Coordinates of N, CA and C and ligand atoms in Angstrom, one line a residue:
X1 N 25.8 61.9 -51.3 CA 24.8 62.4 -50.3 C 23.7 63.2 -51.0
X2 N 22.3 63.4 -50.8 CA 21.4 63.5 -51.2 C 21.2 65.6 -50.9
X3 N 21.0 66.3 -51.7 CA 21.5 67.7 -51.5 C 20.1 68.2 -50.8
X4 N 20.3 69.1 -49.6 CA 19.2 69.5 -48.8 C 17.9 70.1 -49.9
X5 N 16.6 69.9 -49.5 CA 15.7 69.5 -50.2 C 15.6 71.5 -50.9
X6 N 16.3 72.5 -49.9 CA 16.2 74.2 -50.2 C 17.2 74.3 -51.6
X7 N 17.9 73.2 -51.8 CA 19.1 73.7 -53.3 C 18.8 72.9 -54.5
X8 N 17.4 72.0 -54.4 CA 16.4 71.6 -55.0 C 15.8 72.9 -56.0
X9 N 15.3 72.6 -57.4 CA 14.5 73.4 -58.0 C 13.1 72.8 -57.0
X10 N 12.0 74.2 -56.9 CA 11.3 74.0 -56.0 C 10.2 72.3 -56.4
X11 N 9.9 72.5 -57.7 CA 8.7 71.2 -57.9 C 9.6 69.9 -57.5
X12 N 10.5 70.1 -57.9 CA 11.8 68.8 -57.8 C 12.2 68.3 -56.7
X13 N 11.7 69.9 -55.3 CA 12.1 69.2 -53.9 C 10.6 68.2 -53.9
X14 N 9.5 68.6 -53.7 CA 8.3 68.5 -53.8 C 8.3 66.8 -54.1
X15 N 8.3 66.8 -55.6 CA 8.6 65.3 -55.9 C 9.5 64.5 -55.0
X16 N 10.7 64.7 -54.6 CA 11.3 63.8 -53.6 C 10.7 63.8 -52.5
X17 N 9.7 64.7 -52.0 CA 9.2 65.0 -50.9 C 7.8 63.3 -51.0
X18 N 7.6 63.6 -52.3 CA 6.3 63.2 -51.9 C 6.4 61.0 -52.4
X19 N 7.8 61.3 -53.0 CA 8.3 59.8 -52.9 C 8.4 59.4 -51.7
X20 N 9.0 60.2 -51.0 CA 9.8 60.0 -49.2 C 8.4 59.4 -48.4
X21 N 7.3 60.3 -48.8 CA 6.1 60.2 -48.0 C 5.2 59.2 -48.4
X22 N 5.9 59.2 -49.7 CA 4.3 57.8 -50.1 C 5.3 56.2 -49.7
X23 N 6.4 56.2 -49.4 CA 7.7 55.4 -49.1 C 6.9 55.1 -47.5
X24 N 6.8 55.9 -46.5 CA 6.4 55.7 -45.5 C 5.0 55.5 -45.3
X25 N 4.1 55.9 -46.5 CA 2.6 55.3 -46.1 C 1.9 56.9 -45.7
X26 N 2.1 57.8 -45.9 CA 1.8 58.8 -45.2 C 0.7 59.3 -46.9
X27 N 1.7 59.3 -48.1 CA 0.7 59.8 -49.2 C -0.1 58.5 -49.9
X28 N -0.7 57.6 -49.2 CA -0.8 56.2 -49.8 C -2.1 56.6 -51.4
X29 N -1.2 56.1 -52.2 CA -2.1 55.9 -53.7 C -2.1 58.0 -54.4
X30 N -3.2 58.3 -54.2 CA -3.1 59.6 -54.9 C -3.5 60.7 -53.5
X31 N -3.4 60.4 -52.1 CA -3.7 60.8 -50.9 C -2.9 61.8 -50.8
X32 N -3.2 63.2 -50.1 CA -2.6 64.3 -50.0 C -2.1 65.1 -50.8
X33 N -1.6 66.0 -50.5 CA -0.9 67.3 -51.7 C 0.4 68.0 -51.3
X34 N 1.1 68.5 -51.9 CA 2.1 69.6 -51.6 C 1.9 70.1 -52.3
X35 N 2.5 71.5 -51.9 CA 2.7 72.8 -52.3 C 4.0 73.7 -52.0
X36 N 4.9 74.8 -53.0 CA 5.0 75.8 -52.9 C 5.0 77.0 -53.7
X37 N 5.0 78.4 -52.7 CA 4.5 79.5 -53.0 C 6.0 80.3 -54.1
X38 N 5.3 80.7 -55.3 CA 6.0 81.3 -56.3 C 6.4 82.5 -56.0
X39 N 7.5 82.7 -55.3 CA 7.8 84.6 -54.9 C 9.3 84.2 -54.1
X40 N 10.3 84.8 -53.8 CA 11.0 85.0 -53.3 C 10.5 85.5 -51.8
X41 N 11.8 84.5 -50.7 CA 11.2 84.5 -49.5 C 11.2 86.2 -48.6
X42 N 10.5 86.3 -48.0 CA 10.8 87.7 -47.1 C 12.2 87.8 -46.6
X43 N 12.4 88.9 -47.0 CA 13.7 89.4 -46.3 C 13.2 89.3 -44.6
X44 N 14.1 89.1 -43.4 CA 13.6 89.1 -41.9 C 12.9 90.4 -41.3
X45 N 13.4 91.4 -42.1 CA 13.2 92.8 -41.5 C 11.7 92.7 -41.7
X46 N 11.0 91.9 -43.0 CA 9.6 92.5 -43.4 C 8.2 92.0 -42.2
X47 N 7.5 93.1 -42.3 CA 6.4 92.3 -41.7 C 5.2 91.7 -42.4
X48 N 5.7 90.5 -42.2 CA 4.5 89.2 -43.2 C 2.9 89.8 -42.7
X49 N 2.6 90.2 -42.0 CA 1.1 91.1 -42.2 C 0.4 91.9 -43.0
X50 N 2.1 92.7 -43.2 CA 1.8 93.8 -43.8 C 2.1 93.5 -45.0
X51 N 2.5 92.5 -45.7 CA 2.6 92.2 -47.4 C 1.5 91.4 -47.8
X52 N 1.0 92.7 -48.9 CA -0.1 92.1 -50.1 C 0.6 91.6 -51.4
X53 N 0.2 90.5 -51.7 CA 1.1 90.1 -52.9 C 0.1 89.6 -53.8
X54 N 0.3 89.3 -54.9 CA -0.2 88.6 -56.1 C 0.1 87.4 -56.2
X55 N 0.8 86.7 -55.2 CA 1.4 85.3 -55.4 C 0.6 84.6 -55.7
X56 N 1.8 83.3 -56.3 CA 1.0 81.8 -56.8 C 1.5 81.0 -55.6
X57 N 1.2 79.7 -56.2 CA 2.1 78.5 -55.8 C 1.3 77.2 -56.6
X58 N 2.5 76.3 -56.7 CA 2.5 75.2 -57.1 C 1.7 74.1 -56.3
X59 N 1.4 73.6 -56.8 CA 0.8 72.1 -56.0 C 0.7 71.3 -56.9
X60 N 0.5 69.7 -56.1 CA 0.5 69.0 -56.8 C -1.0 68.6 -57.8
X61 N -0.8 68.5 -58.8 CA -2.3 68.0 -59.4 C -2.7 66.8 -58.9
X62 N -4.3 66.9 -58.9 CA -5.2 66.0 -58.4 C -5.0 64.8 -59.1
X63 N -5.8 63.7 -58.2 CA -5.6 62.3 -58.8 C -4.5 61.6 -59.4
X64 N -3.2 62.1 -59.1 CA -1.8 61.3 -59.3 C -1.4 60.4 -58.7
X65 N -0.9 59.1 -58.4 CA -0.5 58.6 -57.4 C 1.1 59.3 -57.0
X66 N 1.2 59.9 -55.7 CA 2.4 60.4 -55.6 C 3.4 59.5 -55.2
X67 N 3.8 58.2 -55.7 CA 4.9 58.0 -55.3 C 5.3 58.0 -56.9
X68 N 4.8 58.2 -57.6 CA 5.3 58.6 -59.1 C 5.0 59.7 -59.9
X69 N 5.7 61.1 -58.9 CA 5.0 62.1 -59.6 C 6.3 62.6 -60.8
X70 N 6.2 63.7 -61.6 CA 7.4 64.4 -62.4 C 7.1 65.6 -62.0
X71 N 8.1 66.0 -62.2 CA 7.5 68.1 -61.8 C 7.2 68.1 -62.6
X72 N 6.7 67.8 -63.9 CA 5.7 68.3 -64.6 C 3.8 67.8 -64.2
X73 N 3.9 67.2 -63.0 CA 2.7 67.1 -62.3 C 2.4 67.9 -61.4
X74 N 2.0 69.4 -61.8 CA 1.7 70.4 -61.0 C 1.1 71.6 -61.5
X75 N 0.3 71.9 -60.9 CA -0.6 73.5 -61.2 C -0.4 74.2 -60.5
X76 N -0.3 75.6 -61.2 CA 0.3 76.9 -60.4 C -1.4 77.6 -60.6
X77 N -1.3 77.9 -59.3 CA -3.0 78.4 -58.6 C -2.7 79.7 -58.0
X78 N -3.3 80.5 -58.1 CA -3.3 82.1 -57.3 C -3.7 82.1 -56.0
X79 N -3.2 82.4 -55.2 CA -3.2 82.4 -54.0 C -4.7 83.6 -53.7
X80 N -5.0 84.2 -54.3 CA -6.3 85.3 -54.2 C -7.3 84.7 -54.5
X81 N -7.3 83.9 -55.2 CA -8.8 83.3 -55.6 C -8.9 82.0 -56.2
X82 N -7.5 81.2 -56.2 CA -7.0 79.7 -57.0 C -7.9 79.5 -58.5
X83 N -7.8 80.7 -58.8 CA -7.5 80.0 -60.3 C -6.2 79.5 -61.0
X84 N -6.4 78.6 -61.7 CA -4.6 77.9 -62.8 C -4.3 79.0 -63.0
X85 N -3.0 79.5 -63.1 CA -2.7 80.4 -63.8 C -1.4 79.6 -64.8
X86 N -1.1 78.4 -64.8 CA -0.3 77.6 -65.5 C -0.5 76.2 -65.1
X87 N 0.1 75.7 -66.1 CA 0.3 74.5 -65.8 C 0.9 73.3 -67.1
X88 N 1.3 71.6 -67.1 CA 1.8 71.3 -68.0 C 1.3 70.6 -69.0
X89 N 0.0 70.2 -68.3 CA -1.0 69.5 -68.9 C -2.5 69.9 -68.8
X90 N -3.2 70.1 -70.2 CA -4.4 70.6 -69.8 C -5.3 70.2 -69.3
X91 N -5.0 68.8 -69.0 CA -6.2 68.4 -68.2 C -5.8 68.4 -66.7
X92 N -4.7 68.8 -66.5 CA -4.2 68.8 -64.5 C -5.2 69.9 -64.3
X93 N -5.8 69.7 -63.0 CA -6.6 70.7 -62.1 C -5.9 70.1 -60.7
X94 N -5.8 71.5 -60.2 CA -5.7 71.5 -58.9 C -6.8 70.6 -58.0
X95 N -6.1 69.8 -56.9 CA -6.7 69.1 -55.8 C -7.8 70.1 -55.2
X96 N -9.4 69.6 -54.9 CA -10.4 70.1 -54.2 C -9.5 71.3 -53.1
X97 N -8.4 70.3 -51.8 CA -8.1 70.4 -50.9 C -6.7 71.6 -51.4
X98 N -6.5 72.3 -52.8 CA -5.6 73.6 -52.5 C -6.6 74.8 -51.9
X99 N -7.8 74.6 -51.7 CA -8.5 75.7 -51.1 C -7.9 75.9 -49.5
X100 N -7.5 74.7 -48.9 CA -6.9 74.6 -48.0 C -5.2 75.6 -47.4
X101 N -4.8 74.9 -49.2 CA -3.3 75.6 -49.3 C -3.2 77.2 -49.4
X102 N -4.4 77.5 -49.7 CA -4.4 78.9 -50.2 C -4.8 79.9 -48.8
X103 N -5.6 79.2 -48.2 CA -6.0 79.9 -47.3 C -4.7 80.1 -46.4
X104 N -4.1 79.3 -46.0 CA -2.0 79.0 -45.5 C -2.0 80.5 -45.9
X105 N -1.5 80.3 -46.9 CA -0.4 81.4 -47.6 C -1.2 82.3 -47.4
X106 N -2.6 82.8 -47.5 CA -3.2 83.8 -47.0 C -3.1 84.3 -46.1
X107 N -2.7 83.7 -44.7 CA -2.5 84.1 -43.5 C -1.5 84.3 -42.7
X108 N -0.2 83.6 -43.8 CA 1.1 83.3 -43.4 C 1.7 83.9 -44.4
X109 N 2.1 85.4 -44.6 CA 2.3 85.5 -45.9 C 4.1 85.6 -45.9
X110 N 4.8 84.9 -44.6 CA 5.9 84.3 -44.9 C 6.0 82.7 -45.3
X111 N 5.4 82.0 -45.2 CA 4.7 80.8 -45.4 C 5.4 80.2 -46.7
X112 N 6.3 79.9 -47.0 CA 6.7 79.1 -48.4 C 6.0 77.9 -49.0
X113 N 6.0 77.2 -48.2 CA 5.5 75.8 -48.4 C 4.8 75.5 -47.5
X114 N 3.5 74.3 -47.9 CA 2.6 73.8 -47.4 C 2.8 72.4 -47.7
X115 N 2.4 71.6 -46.6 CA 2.8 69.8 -46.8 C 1.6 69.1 -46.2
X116 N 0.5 68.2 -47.0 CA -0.8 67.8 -46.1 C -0.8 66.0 -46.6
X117 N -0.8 65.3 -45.5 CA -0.6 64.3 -45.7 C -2.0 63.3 -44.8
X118 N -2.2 62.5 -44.9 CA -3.0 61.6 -44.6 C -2.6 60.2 -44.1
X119 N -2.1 60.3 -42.6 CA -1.9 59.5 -42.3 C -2.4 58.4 -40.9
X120 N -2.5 57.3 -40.8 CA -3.0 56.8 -39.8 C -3.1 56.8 -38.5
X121 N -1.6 57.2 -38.5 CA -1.4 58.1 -36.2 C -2.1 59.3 -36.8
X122 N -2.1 60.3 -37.1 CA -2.8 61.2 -37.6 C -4.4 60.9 -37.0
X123 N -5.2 59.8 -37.7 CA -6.3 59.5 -37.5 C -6.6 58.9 -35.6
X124 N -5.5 57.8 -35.7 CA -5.8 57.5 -34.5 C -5.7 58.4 -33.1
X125 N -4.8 59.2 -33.6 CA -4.8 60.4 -32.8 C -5.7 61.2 -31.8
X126 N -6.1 61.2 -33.1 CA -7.6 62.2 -32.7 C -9.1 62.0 -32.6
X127 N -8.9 60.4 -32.8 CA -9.8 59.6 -32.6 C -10.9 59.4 -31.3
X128 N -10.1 59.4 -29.8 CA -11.0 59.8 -29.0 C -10.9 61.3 -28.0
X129 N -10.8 62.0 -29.0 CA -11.5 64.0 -28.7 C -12.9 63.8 -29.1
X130 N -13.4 64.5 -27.7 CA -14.9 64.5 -28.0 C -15.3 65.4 -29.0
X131 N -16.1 64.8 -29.5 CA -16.9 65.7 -30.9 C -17.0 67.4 -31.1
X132 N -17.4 67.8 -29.5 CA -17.0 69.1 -29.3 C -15.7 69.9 -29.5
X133 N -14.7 68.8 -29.3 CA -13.0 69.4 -29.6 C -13.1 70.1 -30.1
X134 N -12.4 71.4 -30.3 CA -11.8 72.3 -31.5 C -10.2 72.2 -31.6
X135 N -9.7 72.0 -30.2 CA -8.3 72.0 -30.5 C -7.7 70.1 -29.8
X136 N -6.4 70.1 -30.6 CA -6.2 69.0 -29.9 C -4.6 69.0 -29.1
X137 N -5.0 68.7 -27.8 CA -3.8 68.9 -27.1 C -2.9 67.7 -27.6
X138 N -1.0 68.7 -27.8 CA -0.1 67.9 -27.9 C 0.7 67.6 -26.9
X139 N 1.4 66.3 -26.5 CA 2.2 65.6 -25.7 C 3.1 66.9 -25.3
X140 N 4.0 67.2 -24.0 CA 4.9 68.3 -24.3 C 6.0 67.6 -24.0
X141 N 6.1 66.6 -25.2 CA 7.5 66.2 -25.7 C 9.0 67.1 -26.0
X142 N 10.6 65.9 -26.0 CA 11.6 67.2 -26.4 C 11.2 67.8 -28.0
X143 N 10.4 67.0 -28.8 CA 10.2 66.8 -30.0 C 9.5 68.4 -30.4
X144 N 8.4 68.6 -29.7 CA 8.3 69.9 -29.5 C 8.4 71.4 -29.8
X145 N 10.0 71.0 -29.6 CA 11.0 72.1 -30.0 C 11.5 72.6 -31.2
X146 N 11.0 71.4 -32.2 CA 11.1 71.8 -33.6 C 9.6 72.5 -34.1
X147 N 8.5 72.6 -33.8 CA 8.1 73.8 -33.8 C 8.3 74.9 -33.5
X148 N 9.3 75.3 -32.6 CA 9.2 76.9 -32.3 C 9.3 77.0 -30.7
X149 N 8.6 75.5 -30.3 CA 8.4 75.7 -28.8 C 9.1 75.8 -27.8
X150 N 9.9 76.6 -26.6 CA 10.6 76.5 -26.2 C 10.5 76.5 -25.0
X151 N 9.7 75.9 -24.7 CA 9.4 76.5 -22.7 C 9.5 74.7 -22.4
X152 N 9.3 74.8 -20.8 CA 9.6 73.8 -20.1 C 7.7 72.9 -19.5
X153 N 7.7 72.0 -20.3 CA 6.2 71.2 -20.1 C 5.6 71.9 -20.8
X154 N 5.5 72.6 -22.0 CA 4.4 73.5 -22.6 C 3.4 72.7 -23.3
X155 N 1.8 73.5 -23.1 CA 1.1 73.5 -23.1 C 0.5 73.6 -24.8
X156 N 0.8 72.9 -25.8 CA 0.7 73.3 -27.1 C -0.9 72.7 -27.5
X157 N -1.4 73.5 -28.4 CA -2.3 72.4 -29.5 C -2.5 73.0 -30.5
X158 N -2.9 71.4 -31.2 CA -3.2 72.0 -32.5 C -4.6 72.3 -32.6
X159 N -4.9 73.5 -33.8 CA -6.2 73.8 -33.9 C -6.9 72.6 -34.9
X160 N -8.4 72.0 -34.4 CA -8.8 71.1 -34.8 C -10.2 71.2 -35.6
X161 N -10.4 70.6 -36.9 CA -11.4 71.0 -37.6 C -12.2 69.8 -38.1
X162 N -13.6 69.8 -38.4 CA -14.1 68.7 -38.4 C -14.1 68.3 -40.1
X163 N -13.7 66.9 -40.1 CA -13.8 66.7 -41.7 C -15.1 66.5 -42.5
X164 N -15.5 67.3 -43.2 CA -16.5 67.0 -44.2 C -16.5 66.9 -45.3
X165 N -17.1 66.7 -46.1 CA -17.2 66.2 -47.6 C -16.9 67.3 -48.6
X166 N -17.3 68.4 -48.6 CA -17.3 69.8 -48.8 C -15.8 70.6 -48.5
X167 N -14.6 69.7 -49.0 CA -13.5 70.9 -48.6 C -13.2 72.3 -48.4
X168 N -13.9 72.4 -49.3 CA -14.1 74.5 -49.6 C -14.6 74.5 -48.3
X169 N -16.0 73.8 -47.5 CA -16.4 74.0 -46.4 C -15.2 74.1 -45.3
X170 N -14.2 73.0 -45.4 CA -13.3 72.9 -44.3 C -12.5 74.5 -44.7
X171 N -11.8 74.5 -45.5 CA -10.8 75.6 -45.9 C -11.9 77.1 -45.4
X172 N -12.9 77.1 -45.7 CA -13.6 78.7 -45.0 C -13.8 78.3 -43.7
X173 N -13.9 77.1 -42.5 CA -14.1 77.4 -41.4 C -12.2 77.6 -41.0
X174 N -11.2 77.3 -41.4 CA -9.6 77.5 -41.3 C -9.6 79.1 -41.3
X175 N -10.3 78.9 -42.7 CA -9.7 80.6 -43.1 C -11.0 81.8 -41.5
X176 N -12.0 81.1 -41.4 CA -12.6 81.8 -40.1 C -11.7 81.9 -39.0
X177 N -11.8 81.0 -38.6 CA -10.9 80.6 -37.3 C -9.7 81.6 -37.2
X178 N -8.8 81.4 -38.4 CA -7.6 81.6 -38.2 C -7.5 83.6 -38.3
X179 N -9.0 84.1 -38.8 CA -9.0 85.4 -39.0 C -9.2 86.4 -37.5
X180 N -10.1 84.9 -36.7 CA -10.2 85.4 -35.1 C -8.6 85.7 -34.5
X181 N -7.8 84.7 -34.5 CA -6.7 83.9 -33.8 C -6.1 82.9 -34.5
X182 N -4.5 83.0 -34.8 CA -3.6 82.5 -35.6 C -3.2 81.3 -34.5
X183 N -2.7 80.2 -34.9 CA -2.1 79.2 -34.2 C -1.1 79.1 -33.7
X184 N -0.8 78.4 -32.7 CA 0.8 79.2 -32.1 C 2.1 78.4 -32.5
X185 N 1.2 77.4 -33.5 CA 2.5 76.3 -34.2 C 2.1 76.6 -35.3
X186 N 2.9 76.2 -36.3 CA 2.5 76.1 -37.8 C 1.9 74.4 -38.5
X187 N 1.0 73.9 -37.3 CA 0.2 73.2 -38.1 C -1.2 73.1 -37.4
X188 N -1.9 72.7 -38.3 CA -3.5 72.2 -38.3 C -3.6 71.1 -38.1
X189 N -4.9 70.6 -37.8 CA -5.3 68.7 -37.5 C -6.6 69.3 -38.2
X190 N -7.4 68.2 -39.4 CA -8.3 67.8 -39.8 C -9.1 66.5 -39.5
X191 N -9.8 66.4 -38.4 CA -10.0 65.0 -37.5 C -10.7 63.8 -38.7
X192 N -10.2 62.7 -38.5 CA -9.9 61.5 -39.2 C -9.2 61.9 -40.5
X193 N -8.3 62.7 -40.5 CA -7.9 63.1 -42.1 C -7.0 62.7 -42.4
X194 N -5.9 63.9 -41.8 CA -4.5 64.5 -41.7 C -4.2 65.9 -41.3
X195 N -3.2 65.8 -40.9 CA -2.1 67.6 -40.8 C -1.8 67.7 -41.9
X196 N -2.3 69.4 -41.8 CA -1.6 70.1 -42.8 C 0.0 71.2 -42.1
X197 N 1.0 71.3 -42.9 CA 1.9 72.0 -41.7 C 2.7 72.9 -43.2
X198 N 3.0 74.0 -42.5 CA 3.7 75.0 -43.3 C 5.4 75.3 -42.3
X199 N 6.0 76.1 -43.6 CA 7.1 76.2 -43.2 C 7.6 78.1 -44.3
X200 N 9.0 78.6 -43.8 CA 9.5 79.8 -44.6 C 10.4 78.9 -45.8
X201 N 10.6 77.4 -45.2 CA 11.1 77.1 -46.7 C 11.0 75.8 -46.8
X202 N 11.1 75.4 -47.7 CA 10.7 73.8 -48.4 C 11.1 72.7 -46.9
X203 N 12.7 73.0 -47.0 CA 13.2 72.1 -45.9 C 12.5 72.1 -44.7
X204 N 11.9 73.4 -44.2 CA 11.4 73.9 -42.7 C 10.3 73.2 -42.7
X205 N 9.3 73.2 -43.7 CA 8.0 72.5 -43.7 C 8.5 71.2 -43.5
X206 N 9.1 70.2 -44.1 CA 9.6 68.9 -44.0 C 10.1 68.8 -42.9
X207 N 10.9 69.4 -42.1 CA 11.5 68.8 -40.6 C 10.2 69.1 -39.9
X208 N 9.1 70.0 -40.1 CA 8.1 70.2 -39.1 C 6.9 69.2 -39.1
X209 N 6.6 68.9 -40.2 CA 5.5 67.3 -40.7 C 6.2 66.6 -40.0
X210 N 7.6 66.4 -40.2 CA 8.6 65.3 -39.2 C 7.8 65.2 -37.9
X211 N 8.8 66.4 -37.4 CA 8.0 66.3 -35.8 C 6.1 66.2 -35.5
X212 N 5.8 66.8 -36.3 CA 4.1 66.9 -36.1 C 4.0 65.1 -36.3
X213 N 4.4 64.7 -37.1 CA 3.8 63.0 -37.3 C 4.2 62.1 -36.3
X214 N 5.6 62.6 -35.3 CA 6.1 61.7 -34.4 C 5.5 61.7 -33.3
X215 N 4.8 62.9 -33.4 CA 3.4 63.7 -31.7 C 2.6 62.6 -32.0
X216 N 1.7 62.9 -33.3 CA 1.1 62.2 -33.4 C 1.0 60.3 -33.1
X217 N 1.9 60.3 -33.8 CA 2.6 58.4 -33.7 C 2.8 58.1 -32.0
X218 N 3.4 59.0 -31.2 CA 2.8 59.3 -30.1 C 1.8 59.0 -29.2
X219 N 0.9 59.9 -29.4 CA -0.9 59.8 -29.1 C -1.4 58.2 -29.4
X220 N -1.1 58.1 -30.6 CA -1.3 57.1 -31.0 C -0.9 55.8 -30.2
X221 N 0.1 55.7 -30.4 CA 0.5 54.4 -29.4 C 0.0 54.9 -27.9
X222 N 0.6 55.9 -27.3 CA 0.0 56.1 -25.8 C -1.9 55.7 -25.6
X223 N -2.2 56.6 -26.4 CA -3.9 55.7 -26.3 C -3.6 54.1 -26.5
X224 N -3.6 53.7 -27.6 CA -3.5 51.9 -27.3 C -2.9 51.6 -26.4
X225 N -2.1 52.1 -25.4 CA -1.1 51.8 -24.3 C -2.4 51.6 -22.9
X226 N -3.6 52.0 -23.0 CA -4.6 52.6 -22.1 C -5.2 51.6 -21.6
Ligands
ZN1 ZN1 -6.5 65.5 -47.5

């Protein structure tokens, strides 16, 4: 049996992660990234608000195809300002789209892991929200409940951002947004893109993309259903 992805060295869960995902079509060719944050997790008692840290985190380097990555395909980026502060190859640079990952762990500073994938329900999803959308309402599926949510027909969405060419653009209207008002799930929609979804640990992020991609797959078929 295959050992839960938390008793994983962390780049090692990552790489199984991102075989699993390019296996399903979700990371197709060198599409999407993961990430996790270099620090030991918060004890429960702490308040994630109130911790300033110097942290890193890992991600995957750009232009790889991920269904064949090594953990030695990865740059460790500062969470304060994403500069490399390591890495195994000197030509790996971090993906445009860790400006994304960084802003995460900026505002979630229990946040271990980040998982951003590019997939098709994803797209079709969110395909007819009018232009104006900011947020995109989710089904209030039992599925649901692996975010966090626990009430009876609840009213969830995700916060929704427009994709442009200019990543750093998308990552500073995130990091706006999210400075007004935090999201009441731990994921994002980037309309025609992908979700990005965080978790307190490797595995948490991965059952939560779980559920976020089945909403989606969801939407998706119920619109064609129309
Ligand atoms: Zn992307």
């Amino acid at each position: 049996m295959k050992k839960p992805l938390d008793q994983l060295a962390p780049r090692a869960a990552l790489v199984d992660i991102a075989r699993d995902f390019h296996a399903r079509g979700w990371m197709p060719g060198t599409a999407g990234n993961l990430s996790v944050r270099v620090r030991d997790p918060l004890p429960p008692e702490a308040d994630p608000a109130a911790v300033d840290t110097e942290d890193t985190f890992w991600i995957t380097a750009s232009g790889l195809p991920k269904g064949r990555l090594a953990a030695t395909d990865f740059v460790r980026v500062a969470v304060k300002d994403g500069a490399v502060v390591e890495r195994f190859d000197v030509n790996a640079r971090p993906s445009a789209e860790s400006a994304i990952h960084q802003v995460i762990y900026r505002h979630f500073a229990d946040a271990m892991a980040c998982l951003h994938v590019h997939t098709v329900d994803a797209c079709l999803a969110c395909a007819d929200l009018p232009s104006t959308a900011t947020d995109m309402p989710l089904p209030p599926l039992e599925m649901i409940k692996g975010l966090g949510v626990w009430q009876q027909n609840p009213r969830v969405v995700l916060p929704l951002f427009e994709n442009i060419l200019d990543v750093a653009g998308i990552a500073e209207a995130i990091n706006w947004r999210f400075k007004g008002m935090l999201p009441t799930v731990p994921a994002l929609m980037i309309r025609g893109h992908g979700v990005t979804v965080w978790g307190t640990t490797v595995q948490e992020a991965y059952n939560r993309i779980e559920v976020v991609e089945f909403l989606m797959s969801y939407l998706a078929r119920a619109q064609a259903c129309k």
